[in-house]
């Protein structure tokens, strides 16, 4: 184009120059050079003007020619630059074509290869120069060729891009799955002149899809299973947690993935022990089984876990471990209950043996007194005065009452240990009931005591178990009498307020040592300062159980040498569940 413009302009310049020469020929004198016309005074002004005009036009024409030449040079420079850019783009396209990671091919409409890049060479196992001229169909699995021809015919007919999956058969290799994209190449008239092919090896993708499918199936199985399983990599990050395992930790599976035990804020002691065990498992390739406990809203949960090495390196890179958890809270509780039952049974055997020993010892003295008093009354009545007879009868009565109280204690203890001691409430008159208890309180030996019974009741009616209440009051009054000096006073207060009954029994006896006050409710416990006072140490322990069965409270305040105050607080109306 530029050359045509230049030729046109140059031709025009030549024509103008010829016209100038013709005008010069028309001058009158040809014997003188044209340059002398300006100095010849005889030349007419018209000839000089004509010559100047011709020269000016010639100069203009030459200038135009020079401009055209410069423009042409500029266009040539731009053309050279564009050509360099075009060559660079072509080279870059060629490099992209050659070195792209995907296999690219160019074929004619029949599928015969005309171009191939290095990725195609690597995929098909044939050098690029040997691929040229070969039909693409020869590199397909035989089962794929009919489908390939169908797509090829559709490409030629529809002239639209098509995508599908096929199996490539590289040279001397097993068939492999590939994704194929075929793009028609059309000329200016819309006719098909070739095809561009992109073929990508998707064997790894297919393998990943199969693995993901297996993972999803495994996840569904584990989701429906109570199994608690976690997968942890060598950095301590959780790669997988089954729903049951996540629920055990109080989190959702998504909240666990990719986090370490520190990020999940597990107890530091558990983290340290677990990390050490995990490192041992990865180094020795042996399983480790251990236990740990977690604090939950509903209490402490105990778990047994087993850390196992993941032997298949194709699944996870590095040293990963599989941890399985098992809730053993019920098992440990059952074992604890069994141990407690065994211990309780052992204690029962020991208590029975001790009880037999104590009772056999305690019952000898009152029985001996009974036999002696009975013998005196039977054989020496005529020689005895009335005071001696009365004394013997009192001794006989006291011994019988003591034995009766002893067997009552044993009966209540037996019922309590067999868990058969129950509350059978009934309506009673508190004042009348307590007065009767005071009147029937046993007298020990020659001791004489004064029981001051005080009543301060807002309401005199209550609903309690009369048998258990009698046991409580009789034992407390008996203890107050036994451990108090002769002729001392026992204060017995009955108070009702705020729907509660308060029984307060205060003596001025020997008192309880401070270090022994915490043990006064233990079975068979007797203070070290009681001396020769009779008893087997069961009374207060049974009293405590009777109070608790009524959902009440018992408190003891004591000072050695001053006395003891026992306060029992019971609800006025016992409500059974």
Coordinates of C-alpha atoms in Angstrom, one line a residue:
X1 CA 0.0 0.0 0.0
X2 CA 2.8 2.4 1.0
X3 CA 4.7 1.5 -2.2
X4 CA 1.6 2.3 -4.4
X5 CA 1.3 5.8 -2.8
X6 CA 4.9 6.5 -3.3
X7 CA 4.8 5.4 -7.0
X8 CA 1.7 7.6 -7.6
X9 CA 3.4 10.7 -6.0
X10 CA 6.6 10.1 -7.9
X11 CA 4.8 9.8 -11.3
X12 CA 2.9 13.0 -10.6
X13 CA 6.2 14.7 -9.9
X14 CA 7.7 13.5 -13.2
X15 CA 4.7 14.7 -15.1
X16 CA 5.0 18.2 -13.5
X17 CA 8.7 18.3 -14.4
X18 CA 8.0 17.4 -18.0
X19 CA 5.4 20.2 -18.2
X20 CA 8.1 22.6 -16.9
X21 CA 10.4 21.6 -19.6
X22 CA 7.8 22.2 -22.2
X23 CA 7.2 25.6 -20.9
X24 CA 10.9 26.3 -21.0
X25 CA 11.0 25.3 -24.6
X26 CA 8.5 28.0 -25.4
X27 CA 11.0 30.7 -24.4
X28 CA 12.2 33.0 -27.4
X29 CA 15.9 32.5 -27.0
X30 CA 17.4 29.1 -26.6
X31 CA 21.0 30.1 -27.3
X32 CA 21.3 31.3 -23.7
X33 CA 21.2 29.2 -20.6
X34 CA 18.1 29.6 -18.6
X35 CA 20.0 31.0 -15.6
X36 CA 21.2 33.9 -17.8
X37 CA 17.6 35.1 -18.4
X38 CA 17.6 36.8 -15.1
X39 CA 20.6 39.0 -16.1
X40 CA 19.6 39.8 -19.6
X41 CA 18.0 43.1 -19.6
X42 CA 16.5 42.5 -23.0
X43 CA 14.4 39.5 -21.7
X44 CA 10.9 40.3 -21.2
X45 CA 9.3 40.1 -17.8
X46 CA 6.8 37.4 -19.0
X47 CA 9.6 35.0 -19.8
X48 CA 11.3 35.5 -16.5
X49 CA 8.0 35.1 -14.6
X50 CA 7.4 31.9 -16.5
X51 CA 10.8 30.5 -15.7
X52 CA 10.5 31.4 -12.0
X53 CA 7.1 29.8 -11.8
X54 CA 8.5 26.6 -13.4
X55 CA 11.3 26.5 -10.9
X56 CA 9.0 27.0 -7.9
X57 CA 6.8 24.2 -9.0
X58 CA 9.8 22.0 -9.5
X59 CA 11.0 22.8 -6.0
X60 CA 7.6 22.1 -4.5
X61 CA 7.4 18.9 -6.4
X62 CA 10.7 17.8 -5.1
X63 CA 9.7 18.7 -1.5
X64 CA 6.6 16.6 -1.9
X65 CA 8.7 13.8 -3.1
X66 CA 11.0 14.2 -0.1
X67 CA 8.0 14.2 2.3
X68 CA 6.6 11.1 0.6
X69 CA 10.0 9.4 0.9
X70 CA 10.2 10.3 4.6
X71 CA 6.7 9.0 5.2
X72 CA 7.5 5.8 3.4
X73 CA 10.6 5.3 5.6
X74 CA 8.5 6.0 8.7
X75 CA 5.9 3.5 7.6
X76 CA 8.7 1.0 6.8
X77 CA 10.0 1.4 10.4
X78 CA 6.6 0.9 11.9
X79 CA 6.1 -2.1 9.7
X80 CA 9.4 -3.6 10.9
X81 CA 8.4 -3.0 14.5
X82 CA 5.0 -4.6 13.9
X83 CA 6.7 -7.5 12.2
X84 CA 9.0 -8.0 15.2
X85 CA 6.1 -7.8 17.6
X86 CA 4.2 -10.3 15.4
X87 CA 7.1 -12.6 15.4
X88 CA 7.4 -12.3 19.2
X89 CA 3.7 -13.1 19.6
X90 CA 4.1 -16.0 17.2
X91 CA 7.1 -17.2 19.2
X92 CA 5.3 -16.8 22.5
X93 CA 2.3 -18.7 21.1
X94 CA 4.6 -21.4 19.9
X95 CA 6.3 -21.7 23.3
X96 CA 2.8 -21.7 25.0
X97 CA 1.8 -24.4 22.5
X98 CA 5.0 -26.4 23.0
X99 CA 5.4 -26.1 26.8
X100 CA 1.8 -26.0 28.1
X101 CA 1.3 -28.8 30.6
X102 CA -1.7 -30.1 28.7
X103 CA -1.4 -32.0 25.4
X104 CA -2.3 -29.9 22.4
X105 CA -2.8 -31.2 18.9
X106 CA -3.9 -29.8 15.6
X107 CA -5.5 -32.1 13.0
X108 CA -7.3 -31.8 9.8
X109 CA -11.0 -32.5 9.5
X110 CA -10.4 -36.3 9.4
X111 CA -8.4 -36.3 12.6
X112 CA -4.9 -36.6 11.1
X113 CA -2.3 -34.9 13.3
X114 CA -0.5 -31.9 11.7
X115 CA 0.9 -30.3 14.9
X116 CA 1.7 -31.6 18.4
X117 CA 3.3 -30.1 21.5
X118 CA 5.7 -31.6 24.0
X119 CA 3.0 -32.5 26.4
X120 CA 1.3 -34.5 23.7
X121 CA 4.6 -36.3 23.0
X122 CA 4.9 -37.2 26.7
X123 CA 1.2 -38.3 27.0
X124 CA 1.1 -40.4 23.9
X125 CA 4.7 -41.8 24.2
X126 CA 5.7 -40.8 20.7
X127 CA 8.0 -38.1 19.5
X128 CA 6.4 -35.0 18.0
X129 CA 7.9 -35.5 14.5
X130 CA 6.6 -39.0 14.4
X131 CA 3.1 -37.9 15.5
X132 CA 2.7 -35.8 12.4
X133 CA 0.6 -37.5 9.7
X134 CA -0.8 -40.1 12.1
X135 CA -4.5 -40.4 12.8
X136 CA -5.4 -39.5 16.3
X137 CA -7.7 -42.5 16.6
X138 CA -4.8 -44.9 16.7
X139 CA -3.9 -43.6 20.1
X140 CA -7.3 -44.4 21.5
X141 CA -8.5 -47.5 23.3
X142 CA -10.4 -49.8 20.9
X143 CA -13.6 -49.5 23.0
X144 CA -13.4 -45.7 22.5
X145 CA -12.9 -45.5 18.7
X146 CA -16.5 -45.7 17.7
X147 CA -17.5 -43.0 20.2
X148 CA -14.6 -40.9 18.9
X149 CA -15.8 -41.2 15.2
X150 CA -19.3 -40.2 16.3
X151 CA -17.9 -37.0 17.9
X152 CA -15.7 -36.3 14.9
X153 CA -18.7 -36.5 12.5
X154 CA -20.6 -34.1 14.8
X155 CA -17.7 -31.7 14.8
X156 CA -17.6 -31.7 11.0
X157 CA -21.4 -31.3 10.8
X158 CA -22.1 -28.8 13.6
X159 CA -18.8 -27.0 13.7
X160 CA -19.2 -26.5 17.5
X161 CA -16.8 -27.1 20.3
X162 CA -17.3 -30.5 22.0
X163 CA -16.1 -31.9 25.3
X164 CA -16.1 -35.5 26.5
X165 CA -14.1 -38.1 28.3
X166 CA -12.2 -40.9 26.6
X167 CA -9.5 -43.4 27.2
X168 CA -6.1 -42.7 25.7
X169 CA -3.8 -45.7 24.8
X170 CA -0.2 -44.4 24.9
X171 CA 2.5 -46.4 23.3
X172 CA 3.5 -49.4 25.4
X173 CA 1.3 -48.2 28.3
X174 CA -2.0 -49.1 29.9
X175 CA -5.0 -47.1 28.8
X176 CA -5.7 -44.0 31.0
X177 CA -8.7 -41.7 31.3
X178 CA -8.5 -38.3 29.7
X179 CA -10.6 -35.2 29.2
X180 CA -10.9 -34.1 25.6
X181 CA -11.8 -30.7 24.2
X182 CA -12.1 -30.3 20.4
X183 CA -12.4 -26.8 18.8
X184 CA -13.2 -26.5 15.0
X185 CA -10.9 -24.2 12.9
X186 CA -12.9 -22.3 10.3
X187 CA -11.7 -20.2 7.3
X188 CA -13.1 -16.8 6.3
X189 CA -16.0 -18.6 4.5
X190 CA -17.0 -20.7 7.6
X191 CA -15.6 -23.9 6.2
X192 CA -13.9 -26.4 8.5
X193 CA -10.2 -26.6 7.7
X194 CA -9.0 -28.3 10.9
X195 CA -9.4 -29.1 14.5
X196 CA -7.6 -28.1 17.7
X197 CA -7.4 -30.7 20.4
X198 CA -6.7 -30.4 24.1
X199 CA -6.2 -33.7 25.9
X200 CA -5.7 -33.8 29.7
X201 CA -4.7 -36.8 31.7
X202 CA -7.4 -37.1 34.5
X203 CA -6.2 -40.4 36.0
X204 CA -5.2 -38.6 39.3
X205 CA -8.5 -36.7 39.3
X206 CA -10.4 -40.0 38.8
X207 CA -8.3 -41.6 41.6
X208 CA -9.1 -38.6 43.9
X209 CA -12.8 -38.8 43.0
X210 CA -12.8 -42.5 43.8
X211 CA -10.9 -41.8 47.1
X212 CA -13.4 -39.0 47.9
X213 CA -16.2 -41.4 47.2
X214 CA -14.7 -43.9 49.5
X215 CA -14.2 -41.2 52.2
X216 CA -17.8 -40.2 51.8
X217 CA -19.0 -43.8 52.1
X218 CA -16.7 -44.3 55.2
X219 CA -18.0 -41.0 56.7
X220 CA -21.6 -42.1 56.2
X221 CA -20.8 -45.5 57.8
X222 CA -19.1 -43.8 60.8
X223 CA -21.9 -41.2 61.0
X224 CA -24.4 -44.0 61.5
X225 CA -22.0 -45.9 63.8
X226 CA -21.4 -45.1 67.5
X227 CA -17.6 -45.6 66.8
X228 CA -15.5 -42.6 68.0
X229 CA -12.5 -42.3 65.6
X230 CA -10.1 -39.5 64.9
X231 CA -7.3 -39.2 62.4
X232 CA -4.3 -37.0 63.5
X233 CA -1.2 -36.1 61.4
X234 CA 2.4 -35.9 62.6
X235 CA 1.9 -32.2 63.5
X236 CA -0.9 -33.0 65.9
X237 CA -3.7 -31.6 63.6
X238 CA -7.0 -33.4 63.4
X239 CA -7.7 -34.5 59.8
X240 CA -10.9 -36.4 60.6
X241 CA -13.3 -36.8 63.5
X242 CA -16.3 -39.0 63.3
X243 CA -19.6 -37.4 64.5
X244 CA -19.6 -39.6 67.7
X245 CA -16.0 -38.5 68.5
X246 CA -16.9 -34.8 67.9
X247 CA -20.0 -35.2 70.1
X248 CA -17.8 -36.7 72.8
X249 CA -15.6 -33.6 72.7
X250 CA -18.6 -31.3 72.7
X251 CA -17.9 -29.9 69.3
X252 CA -19.0 -30.2 65.7
X253 CA -16.8 -32.1 63.2
X254 CA -16.1 -28.9 61.2
X255 CA -14.9 -27.2 64.4
X256 CA -12.2 -29.9 64.9
X257 CA -10.7 -30.3 61.5
X258 CA -7.3 -28.7 60.9
X259 CA -6.9 -27.8 64.6
X260 CA -4.5 -29.1 67.3
X261 CA -5.4 -30.2 70.8
X262 CA -4.0 -26.8 72.1
X263 CA -6.3 -24.9 69.8
X264 CA -9.2 -27.0 71.0
X265 CA -8.3 -26.1 74.6
X266 CA -7.9 -29.6 75.9
X267 CA -6.5 -29.9 79.5
X268 CA -2.7 -29.4 79.4
X269 CA -1.9 -32.7 81.2
X270 CA -3.9 -34.7 78.7
X271 CA -2.2 -32.9 75.8
X272 CA 1.3 -33.6 77.1
X273 CA 0.6 -37.3 77.8
X274 CA -1.2 -37.8 74.5
X275 CA 1.5 -36.1 72.4
X276 CA 4.2 -38.2 74.0
X277 CA 2.2 -41.4 73.3
X278 CA 1.5 -40.3 69.7
X279 CA 5.2 -39.8 69.0
X280 CA 6.0 -43.2 70.6
X281 CA 3.4 -44.9 68.3
X282 CA 4.8 -43.3 65.2
X283 CA 8.4 -44.2 66.0
X284 CA 7.7 -47.8 67.2
X285 CA 4.7 -48.6 65.0
X286 CA 3.0 -50.2 68.0
X287 CA -0.4 -49.5 69.6
X288 CA -0.9 -47.7 72.9
X289 CA -4.0 -48.0 75.1
X290 CA -4.7 -45.6 78.0
X291 CA -7.5 -43.7 79.7
X292 CA -8.5 -40.1 80.5
X293 CA -11.4 -38.3 82.1
X294 CA -13.3 -35.2 80.9
X295 CA -15.4 -32.9 83.0
X296 CA -18.9 -32.5 81.6
X297 CA -22.1 -30.8 82.7
X298 CA -23.5 -34.1 83.8
X299 CA -20.3 -35.1 85.7
X300 CA -17.0 -36.8 84.9
X301 CA -16.9 -38.9 81.8
X302 CA -14.2 -41.6 81.6
X303 CA -12.8 -42.8 78.2
X304 CA -10.4 -45.5 77.0
X305 CA -8.5 -44.7 73.9
X306 CA -6.1 -46.6 71.6
X307 CA -3.5 -44.9 69.4
X308 CA -2.6 -46.9 66.3
X309 CA -0.1 -46.1 63.4
X310 CA -1.6 -45.5 60.0
X311 CA 0.4 -48.0 57.9
X312 CA -0.9 -46.9 54.4
X313 CA 1.3 -43.9 53.4
X314 CA -0.7 -43.5 50.2
X315 CA -3.6 -42.0 52.2
X316 CA -1.9 -39.4 54.3
X317 CA 1.7 -38.1 53.8
X318 CA 3.8 -38.4 57.0
X319 CA 3.3 -40.3 60.2
X320 CA -0.4 -40.1 60.9
X321 CA -2.2 -42.0 63.7
X322 CA -5.7 -43.3 64.2
X323 CA -7.3 -42.8 67.6
X324 CA -10.3 -44.8 68.7
X325 CA -12.2 -43.8 71.8
X326 CA -14.6 -45.9 74.1
X327 CA -16.8 -44.5 76.8
X328 CA -16.0 -46.6 79.9
X329 CA -17.9 -44.3 82.4
X330 CA -20.5 -47.0 83.1
X331 CA -17.9 -49.7 83.2
X332 CA -15.8 -47.8 85.8
X333 CA -18.9 -46.9 87.8
X334 CA -19.9 -50.6 87.7
X335 CA -16.4 -51.6 88.9
X336 CA -16.6 -48.9 91.6
X337 CA -20.0 -50.1 92.7
X338 CA -18.8 -53.7 92.8
X339 CA -15.7 -52.7 94.8
X340 CA -17.9 -50.6 97.2
X341 CA -20.3 -53.6 97.5
X342 CA -17.4 -55.9 98.2
X343 CA -16.0 -53.5 100.7
X344 CA -19.4 -53.0 102.3
X345 CA -19.9 -56.8 102.4
X346 CA -16.5 -57.0 104.1
X347 CA -17.4 -54.3 106.5
X348 CA -20.7 -56.2 107.2
X349 CA -18.8 -59.4 108.0
X350 CA -16.4 -57.5 110.2
X351 CA -19.3 -55.6 111.8
X352 CA -21.2 -58.9 112.5
X353 CA -18.1 -60.5 113.9
X354 CA -17.4 -57.4 116.1
X355 CA -21.1 -57.2 117.0
X356 CA -21.2 -60.8 118.1
X357 CA -18.1 -60.3 120.2
X358 CA -19.4 -57.0 121.8
X359 CA -22.9 -58.3 122.4
X360 CA -21.6 -61.5 124.0
X361 CA -19.5 -59.4 126.3
X362 CA -22.1 -56.7 127.0
X363 CA -24.9 -59.1 127.7
X364 CA -23.0 -61.2 130.3
X365 CA -23.1 -58.5 133.0
X366 CA -26.9 -57.8 132.9
X367 CA -27.6 -61.5 132.6
X368 CA -25.4 -62.2 135.6
X369 CA -27.2 -59.5 137.5
X370 CA -30.5 -61.0 136.6
X371 CA -29.5 -64.5 137.7
X372 CA -28.0 -63.1 140.9
X373 CA -31.0 -61.0 141.8
X374 CA -33.4 -63.8 140.9
X375 CA -31.4 -66.2 143.1
X376 CA -31.5 -63.8 146.0
X377 CA -35.2 -63.2 145.6
X378 CA -35.9 -66.9 145.3
X379 CA -33.7 -68.3 148.1
X380 CA -33.2 -65.5 150.6
X381 CA -36.6 -63.8 150.7
X382 CA -37.4 -64.6 154.3
X383 CA -34.1 -63.2 155.5
X384 CA -34.3 -60.0 153.4
X385 CA -35.8 -56.7 154.3
X386 CA -38.1 -54.7 152.0
X387 CA -35.4 -52.2 151.0
X388 CA -33.1 -55.0 149.9
X389 CA -35.9 -56.6 147.9
X390 CA -36.7 -53.3 146.2
X391 CA -33.0 -52.8 145.3
X392 CA -32.8 -56.3 143.8
X393 CA -36.0 -55.7 141.8
X394 CA -34.7 -52.4 140.5
X395 CA -31.4 -54.1 139.5
X396 CA -33.5 -56.8 137.8
X397 CA -35.6 -54.3 135.9
X398 CA -32.6 -52.2 134.8
X399 CA -30.8 -55.2 133.5
X400 CA -33.9 -56.3 131.6
X401 CA -34.4 -52.8 130.1
X402 CA -30.7 -52.7 129.1
X403 CA -31.0 -56.0 127.3
X404 CA -34.2 -54.9 125.7
X405 CA -32.6 -51.6 124.5
X406 CA -29.6 -53.6 123.3
X407 CA -31.8 -55.9 121.2
X408 CA -33.8 -52.9 119.9
X409 CA -30.5 -51.3 118.7
X410 CA -29.5 -54.5 117.0
X411 CA -32.9 -54.8 115.3
X412 CA -32.8 -51.2 114.0
X413 CA -29.2 -51.7 112.8
X414 CA -30.2 -54.9 111.0
X415 CA -33.0 -53.1 109.2
X416 CA -30.8 -50.2 108.3
X417 CA -28.1 -52.4 106.9
X418 CA -30.7 -54.4 104.9
X419 CA -32.1 -51.0 103.7
X420 CA -35.5 -52.0 105.1
X421 CA -35.7 -49.2 107.6
X422 CA -38.5 -47.0 106.3
X423 CA -40.6 -44.1 107.5
X424 CA -44.2 -44.9 108.2
X425 CA -45.6 -41.5 109.3
X426 CA -48.7 -40.9 111.4
X427 CA -50.4 -38.0 113.2
X428 CA -49.2 -37.6 116.8
X429 CA -49.5 -35.2 119.7
X430 CA -45.9 -34.0 120.2
X431 CA -46.3 -32.9 123.9
X432 CA -48.0 -36.1 125.0
X433 CA -45.6 -38.2 123.0
X434 CA -42.5 -36.6 124.6
X435 CA -43.9 -36.8 128.1
X436 CA -44.5 -40.5 127.7
X437 CA -40.9 -40.9 126.5
X438 CA -39.6 -39.0 129.6
X439 CA -41.7 -41.3 131.9
X440 CA -40.4 -44.5 130.2
X441 CA -36.7 -43.4 130.1
X442 CA -34.7 -46.3 131.7
X443 CA -32.7 -45.7 134.9
X444 CA -29.2 -47.0 135.1
X445 CA -28.1 -48.4 138.4
X446 CA -28.6 -46.1 141.3
X447 CA -28.4 -42.9 139.3
X448 CA -31.1 -40.4 140.0
X449 CA -31.6 -37.6 137.5
X450 CA -34.1 -34.8 137.0
X451 CA -35.4 -34.4 133.4
X452 CA -36.7 -30.9 132.9
X453 CA -39.2 -31.1 130.0
X454 CA -39.9 -27.7 128.4
X455 CA -42.5 -27.1 125.7
X456 CA -42.7 -24.1 123.3
X457 CA -45.0 -25.1 120.5
X458 CA -46.8 -23.0 117.9
X459 CA -48.5 -26.3 116.8
X460 CA -48.7 -29.5 118.8
X461 CA -49.6 -31.8 115.9
X462 CA -47.1 -33.5 113.6
X463 CA -46.9 -36.3 111.1
X464 CA -43.8 -38.5 111.8
X465 CA -42.8 -42.1 112.3
X466 CA -43.5 -42.8 116.0
X467 CA -41.3 -45.8 116.2
X468 CA -38.2 -44.0 114.8
X469 CA -38.9 -40.8 116.7
X470 CA -39.2 -42.9 119.9
X471 CA -35.8 -44.5 119.1
X472 CA -34.2 -41.1 118.6
X473 CA -35.4 -39.6 121.8
X474 CA -34.9 -42.6 124.0
X475 CA -31.3 -43.0 122.8
X476 CA -30.5 -39.3 123.3
X477 CA -32.0 -39.2 126.8
X478 CA -30.4 -42.5 127.8
X479 CA -26.9 -41.1 126.7
X480 CA -27.6 -37.9 128.6
X481 CA -28.3 -39.9 131.8
X482 CA -25.5 -42.4 131.3
X483 CA -22.8 -39.8 130.9
X484 CA -24.0 -37.3 133.5
X485 CA -23.2 -37.3 137.2
X486 CA -25.8 -38.7 139.7
X487 CA -28.7 -36.4 140.6
X488 CA -27.8 -33.9 137.8
X489 CA -30.4 -32.3 135.6
X490 CA -31.2 -33.1 132.0
X491 CA -32.8 -30.3 130.0
X492 CA -35.3 -31.5 127.3
X493 CA -36.8 -28.8 125.1
X494 CA -39.6 -29.2 122.6
X495 CA -39.9 -26.3 120.1
X496 CA -42.0 -25.9 117.0
X497 CA -41.6 -23.0 114.6
X498 CA -41.7 -22.4 110.8
X499 CA -43.2 -25.8 110.2
X500 CA -40.2 -27.5 111.9
X501 CA -39.8 -29.4 115.2
X502 CA -36.7 -28.9 117.3
X503 CA -35.7 -31.4 120.0
X504 CA -32.9 -30.2 122.2
X505 CA -31.4 -32.4 124.9
X506 CA -28.7 -30.9 127.1
X507 CA -26.7 -32.6 129.9
X508 CA -24.0 -31.6 132.3
X509 CA -21.9 -34.7 131.8
X510 CA -18.4 -35.7 130.9
X511 CA -18.6 -34.2 127.4
X512 CA -16.8 -35.3 124.2
X513 CA -13.2 -34.7 123.4
X514 CA -12.8 -32.2 120.5
X515 CA -10.7 -34.7 118.4
X516 CA -13.4 -37.4 118.8
X517 CA -16.5 -35.3 118.0
X518 CA -16.2 -36.1 114.2
X519 CA -16.5 -39.9 114.9
X520 CA -19.4 -40.1 117.3
X521 CA -21.8 -41.2 114.6
X522 CA -19.5 -44.1 113.5
X523 CA -20.5 -47.7 114.1
X524 CA -19.3 -49.1 117.4
X525 CA -17.4 -45.9 118.3
X526 CA -17.1 -45.0 122.0
X527 CA -15.2 -42.1 123.4
X528 CA -12.0 -42.7 125.2
X529 CA -13.2 -40.8 128.4
X530 CA -16.4 -42.9 129.1
X531 CA -14.8 -45.2 131.6
X532 CA -16.9 -48.2 132.6
X533 CA -20.2 -46.9 131.2
X534 CA -22.1 -49.7 129.5
X535 CA -22.8 -49.5 125.8
X536 CA -21.7 -50.9 122.4
X537 CA -21.5 -47.6 120.4
X538 CA -24.5 -48.1 118.1
X539 CA -27.0 -45.6 119.4
X540 CA -25.9 -42.4 117.8
X541 CA -25.1 -44.0 114.4
X542 CA -28.7 -45.4 114.2
X543 CA -30.1 -42.1 115.6
X544 CA -28.4 -40.3 112.7
X545 CA -30.0 -42.7 110.1
X546 CA -33.4 -42.2 111.6
X547 CA -33.0 -38.4 111.5
X548 CA -31.9 -38.5 107.9
X549 CA -34.8 -40.8 106.9
X550 CA -37.1 -38.0 108.2
X551 CA -35.1 -35.5 106.0
X552 CA -34.0 -33.8 109.2
X553 CA -30.7 -32.6 110.7
X554 CA -28.8 -33.5 113.8
X555 CA -26.1 -31.3 115.5
X556 CA -23.9 -31.9 118.5
X557 CA -22.1 -29.3 120.6
X558 CA -20.0 -30.5 123.5
X559 CA -17.3 -29.4 125.9
X560 CA -15.3 -31.7 128.1
X561 CA -16.3 -31.5 131.8
X562 CA -19.2 -29.1 131.0
X563 CA -21.7 -31.2 129.1
X564 CA -23.2 -32.0 125.7
X565 CA -26.1 -30.5 123.7
X566 CA -27.8 -32.5 120.9
X567 CA -30.2 -30.7 118.6
X568 CA -32.5 -32.6 116.3
X569 CA -34.5 -30.7 113.7
X570 CA -37.3 -32.5 111.8
X571 CA -40.0 -31.3 109.4
X572 CA -43.4 -31.3 111.1
X573 CA -45.0 -33.1 108.2
X574 CA -43.0 -35.8 106.5
X575 CA -43.8 -36.0 102.8
X576 CA -43.2 -39.3 101.1
X577 CA -42.1 -39.3 97.4

